[in-house]
mmCIF file of C-alpha atoms and ligand atoms in Angstrom:
data_model
loop_
_atom_site.group_PDB
_atom_site.id
_atom_site.type_symbol
_atom_site.label_atom_id
_atom_site.label_comp_id
_atom_site.label_asym_id
_atom_site.label_seq_id
_atom_site.Cartn_x
_atom_site.Cartn_y
_atom_site.Cartn_z
ATOM 1 C CA PRO V 892 193.865 48.944 173.524
ATOM 2 C CA GLU V 893 197.283 49.925 172.173
ATOM 3 C CA PHE V 894 197.773 46.350 170.828
ATOM 4 C CA GLY V 895 194.515 45.833 168.969
ATOM 5 C CA GLY V 896 192.498 48.961 169.152
ATOM 6 C CA GLY V 897 190.292 47.737 171.973
ATOM 7 C CA ILE V 898 186.579 47.064 171.592
ATOM 8 C CA PRO V 899 185.232 49.197 168.707
ATOM 9 C CA ASP V 900 182.175 51.461 168.608
ATOM 10 C CA GLY V 901 182.263 52.322 172.314
ATOM 11 C CA LYS V 902 181.204 48.840 173.394
ATOM 12 C CA GLU V 903 182.580 46.944 176.389
ATOM 13 C CA LEU V 904 184.464 43.661 176.565
ATOM 14 C CA LYS V 905 182.140 40.900 177.682
ATOM 15 C CA CYS V 906 184.354 37.826 177.512
ATOM 16 C CA TYR V 907 186.943 36.025 175.431
ATOM 17 C CA HIS V 908 187.048 32.411 174.312
ATOM 18 C CA LEU V 909 190.540 30.947 174.402
ATOM 19 C CA GLY V 910 191.960 28.024 172.469
ATOM 20 C CA GLY V 911 189.065 27.192 170.180
ATOM 21 C CA GLN V 912 185.596 25.821 170.884
ATOM 22 C CA SER V 913 186.998 23.265 173.342
ATOM 23 C CA GLY V 914 188.601 25.964 175.448
ATOM 24 C CA PRO V 915 187.494 27.937 178.491
ATOM 25 C CA ILE V 916 185.914 31.399 178.446
ATOM 26 C CA GLY V 917 187.572 34.244 180.338
ATOM 27 C CA PHE V 918 186.047 37.463 181.678
ATOM 28 C CA PRO V 919 187.308 41.033 182.146
ATOM 29 C CA GLU V 920 188.235 40.441 185.801
ATOM 30 C CA GLN V 921 190.707 37.754 184.619
ATOM 31 C CA LEU V 922 192.380 39.925 181.973
ATOM 32 C CA ASP V 923 195.380 40.885 184.070
ATOM 33 C CA THR V 924 196.936 37.438 183.596
ATOM 34 C CA ARG V 925 200.136 36.590 181.767
ATOM 35 C CA TYR V 926 199.544 34.674 178.539
ATOM 36 C CA ASP V 927 201.473 31.575 179.543
ATOM 37 C CA HIS V 928 200.378 28.061 180.460
ATOM 38 C CA THR V 929 201.028 28.266 184.198
ATOM 39 C CA SER V 930 199.478 31.688 184.754
ATOM 40 C CA LEU V 931 196.374 30.910 182.706
ATOM 41 C CA LYS V 932 195.916 27.549 184.411
ATOM 42 C CA LYS V 933 195.767 29.251 187.801
ATOM 43 C CA GLN V 934 192.801 31.235 186.454
ATOM 44 C CA GLY V 935 191.092 28.145 185.027
ATOM 45 C CA LEU V 936 192.068 29.275 181.516
ATOM 46 C CA SER V 937 194.307 27.769 178.833
ATOM 47 C CA ILE V 938 196.052 28.583 175.570
ATOM 48 C CA GLY V 939 194.786 25.532 173.665
ATOM 49 C CA SER V 940 195.113 26.040 169.918
ATOM 50 C CA GLY V 941 196.049 29.684 170.444
ATOM 51 C CA ALA V 942 192.777 30.973 168.985
ATOM 52 C CA VAL V 943 191.226 33.980 170.734
ATOM 53 C CA VAL V 944 187.615 35.024 170.113
ATOM 54 C CA VAL V 945 186.656 38.355 171.680
ATOM 55 C CA LEU V 946 183.001 39.100 172.390
ATOM 56 C CA ASP V 947 181.548 42.485 173.205
ATOM 57 C CA ASP V 948 178.663 43.304 175.506
ATOM 58 C CA THR V 949 176.043 42.959 172.753
ATOM 59 C CA VAL V 950 176.463 39.175 172.835
ATOM 60 C CA CYS V 951 174.141 37.047 174.967
ATOM 61 C CA ILE V 952 176.185 34.376 176.715
ATOM 62 C CA ILE V 953 173.409 31.807 176.296
ATOM 63 C CA ASP V 954 173.201 32.448 172.545
ATOM 64 C CA TYR V 955 176.964 32.140 172.269
ATOM 65 C CA LEU V 956 177.003 28.832 174.173
ATOM 66 C CA LYS V 957 174.269 27.533 171.887
ATOM 67 C CA LYS V 958 176.558 28.248 168.927
ATOM 68 C CA VAL V 959 179.413 26.389 170.660
ATOM 69 C CA SER V 960 177.049 23.504 171.282
ATOM 70 C CA GLU V 961 176.006 23.429 167.610
ATOM 71 C CA PHE V 962 179.668 23.047 166.696
ATOM 72 C CA PHE V 963 180.035 19.971 168.909
ATOM 73 C CA ILE V 964 176.775 18.423 167.700
ATOM 74 C CA HIS V 965 178.136 18.767 164.180
ATOM 75 C CA GLU V 966 181.621 17.480 165.024
ATOM 76 C CA SER V 967 180.667 14.532 167.254
ATOM 77 C CA CYS V 968 181.324 11.257 165.418
ATOM 78 C CA GLY V 969 178.444 9.667 167.335
ATOM 79 C CA LYS V 970 180.366 6.657 168.647
ATOM 80 C CA CYS V 971 179.701 7.232 172.339
ATOM 81 C CA VAL V 972 176.518 8.283 174.098
ATOM 82 C CA PRO V 973 177.879 10.951 176.503
ATOM 83 C CA CYS V 974 179.115 13.025 173.581
ATOM 84 C CA ARG V 975 176.499 12.198 170.943
ATOM 85 C CA GLU V 976 173.464 12.661 173.181
ATOM 86 C CA GLY V 977 175.099 14.926 175.752
ATOM 87 C CA ASN V 978 175.728 17.691 173.234
ATOM 88 C CA ARG V 979 172.159 17.536 171.977
ATOM 89 C CA GLN V 980 170.800 17.644 175.506
ATOM 90 C CA MET V 981 173.080 20.561 176.357
ATOM 91 C CA TYR V 982 171.781 22.475 173.353
ATOM 92 C CA MET V 983 168.168 21.816 174.342
ATOM 93 C CA ILE V 984 168.684 22.957 177.937
ATOM 94 C CA LEU V 985 170.469 26.099 176.744
ATOM 95 C CA HIS V 986 167.562 26.704 174.409
ATOM 96 C CA LYS V 987 165.222 26.549 177.404
ATOM 97 C CA PHE V 988 167.282 29.302 179.037
ATOM 98 C CA ALA V 989 167.251 31.319 175.808
ATOM 99 C CA THR V 990 163.481 31.184 175.595
ATOM 100 C CA GLY V 991 162.736 31.836 179.264
ATOM 101 C CA LEU V 992 161.503 28.283 179.822
ATOM 102 C CA ALA V 993 164.327 27.045 182.076
ATOM 103 C CA THR V 994 163.888 26.437 185.806
ATOM 104 C CA GLU V 995 166.316 26.197 188.740
ATOM 105 C CA LYS V 996 166.514 22.436 188.109
ATOM 106 C CA ASP V 997 168.119 23.121 184.742
ATOM 107 C CA PHE V 998 171.247 24.407 186.508
ATOM 108 C CA GLU V 999 171.630 20.997 188.102
ATOM 109 C CA ARG V 1000 170.891 19.269 184.797
ATOM 110 C CA LEU V 1001 173.570 21.300 183.017
ATOM 111 C CA GLU V 1002 176.138 20.636 185.745
ATOM 112 C CA ARG V 1003 175.447 16.898 185.833
ATOM 113 C CA LEU V 1004 175.527 16.701 182.052
ATOM 114 C CA SER V 1005 178.800 18.574 181.886
ATOM 115 C CA PHE V 1006 180.397 16.259 184.463
ATOM 116 C CA THR V 1007 179.183 13.130 182.653
ATOM 117 C CA MET V 1008 180.391 14.347 179.267
ATOM 118 C CA ALA V 1009 183.791 15.358 180.638
ATOM 119 C CA THR V 1010 184.376 12.081 182.456
ATOM 120 C CA ALA V 1011 182.635 9.470 180.305
ATOM 121 C CA SER V 1012 183.201 10.585 176.699
ATOM 122 C CA SER V 1013 185.656 8.433 174.764
ATOM 123 C CA CYS V 1014 187.882 11.141 173.340
ATOM 124 C CA GLY V 1015 188.988 14.708 173.860
ATOM 125 C CA LEU V 1016 186.221 16.191 171.742
ATOM 126 C CA GLY V 1017 183.434 15.018 174.006
ATOM 127 C CA GLN V 1018 185.516 15.488 177.139
ATOM 128 C CA SER V 1019 186.048 19.174 176.381
ATOM 129 C CA ALA V 1020 182.658 20.034 174.854
ATOM 130 C CA SER V 1021 181.354 21.543 178.086
ATOM 131 C CA THR V 1022 184.481 23.514 179.019
ATOM 132 C CA ALA V 1023 183.047 26.843 177.810
ATOM 133 C CA LEU V 1024 179.760 26.162 179.571
ATOM 134 C CA ASP V 1025 181.590 25.401 182.832
ATOM 135 C CA SER V 1026 183.419 28.765 182.685
ATOM 136 C CA CYS V 1027 180.164 30.635 182.200
ATOM 137 C CA LEU V 1028 178.302 28.760 184.928
ATOM 138 C CA LYS V 1029 181.170 29.544 187.303
ATOM 139 C CA HIS V 1030 181.614 33.225 186.447
ATOM 140 C CA ARG V 1031 178.287 34.427 184.992
ATOM 141 C CA ARG V 1032 175.640 32.356 186.718
ATOM 142 C CA GLU V 1033 173.571 35.513 187.163
ATOM 143 C CA GLU V 1034 173.120 35.769 183.393
ATOM 144 C CA PHE V 1035 171.614 32.278 183.342
ATOM 145 C CA GLN V 1036 169.456 33.240 186.317
ATOM 146 C CA ALA V 1037 168.159 36.319 184.507
ATOM 147 C CA HIS V 1038 167.020 34.119 181.631
ATOM 148 C CA ILE V 1039 165.150 31.898 184.099
ATOM 149 C CA ASN V 1040 163.305 35.049 185.104
ATOM 150 C CA GLY V 1041 162.441 35.563 181.427
ATOM 151 C CA ILE V 1042 164.815 38.447 180.808
ATOM 152 C CA CYS V 1043 167.916 38.463 178.646
ATOM 153 C CA PRO V 1044 170.251 41.088 180.170
ATOM 154 C CA VAL V 1045 171.567 41.891 176.688
ATOM 155 C CA CYS V 1046 168.322 42.657 174.895
ATOM 156 C CA LEU V 1047 166.450 43.436 178.149
ATOM 157 C CA ASN V 1048 163.319 41.880 176.740
ATOM 158 C CA SER V 1049 161.315 38.852 177.605
ATOM 159 C CA ARG V 1050 162.397 36.028 175.325
ATOM 160 C CA LYS V 1051 159.431 33.761 175.835
ATOM 161 C CA TYR V 1052 158.792 33.312 172.149
ATOM 162 C CA GLY V 1053 158.585 29.514 172.413
ATOM 163 C CA ASP V 1054 160.188 28.579 169.104
ATOM 164 C CA GLN V 1055 160.963 24.964 168.311
ATOM 165 C CA TYR V 1056 164.111 23.097 169.248
ATOM 166 C CA ALA V 1057 166.515 22.885 166.341
ATOM 167 C CA TYR V 1058 167.886 19.473 167.438
HETATM 168 S S1 LIG N 798 183.677 11.696 172.422
HETATM 169 FE FE1 LIG N 798 184.887 11.288 170.606
HETATM 170 S S2 LIG N 798 184.419 9.116 170.176
HETATM 171 FE FE2 LIG N 798 182.766 9.857 171.518
HETATM 172 S S3 LIG N 798 181.145 10.520 170.070
HETATM 173 FE FE3 LIG N 798 182.432 12.310 170.639
HETATM 174 S S4 LIG N 798 183.891 12.470 168.940
HETATM 175 FE FE4 LIG N 798 183.048 10.388 168.901
#
């Protein structure tokens, strides 16, 4: 807190996104890590562009990942299928979680999609589009699970409002 004031308004740190939209997401239990390439890599984190986005505990991780996904849908040049269609599919599956319509099978779909995009996309944009998602699936799977049960742990309400897909 002495170097930035900490999280304002009495809220708690939820996570931090390192290195831009292509970068991994870190969590409070990983905070005690030196900000250098080797130390961060051991934690599955990276410096990337040097950007740091800090999120407090009022942010729903699914909503945040949807925003990341929107960025990649917008930025994809559309040349290769894993990136062009993969980002759209990722957004739609995340939207199912957000609206309480996801099932256990959607975990597998997300993981398979992430692997395909990371290994089969033609350039770094598509290859790194699922990096943030991977961090969250690894460290906050229970938040995805809660959405399957129809509850967002942030707003603590059922989110089965069934709105339309944006993409
Ligand atoms: S991975 Fe690169 S080449 Fe393929 S669609 Fe995405 S931006 Fe275009």
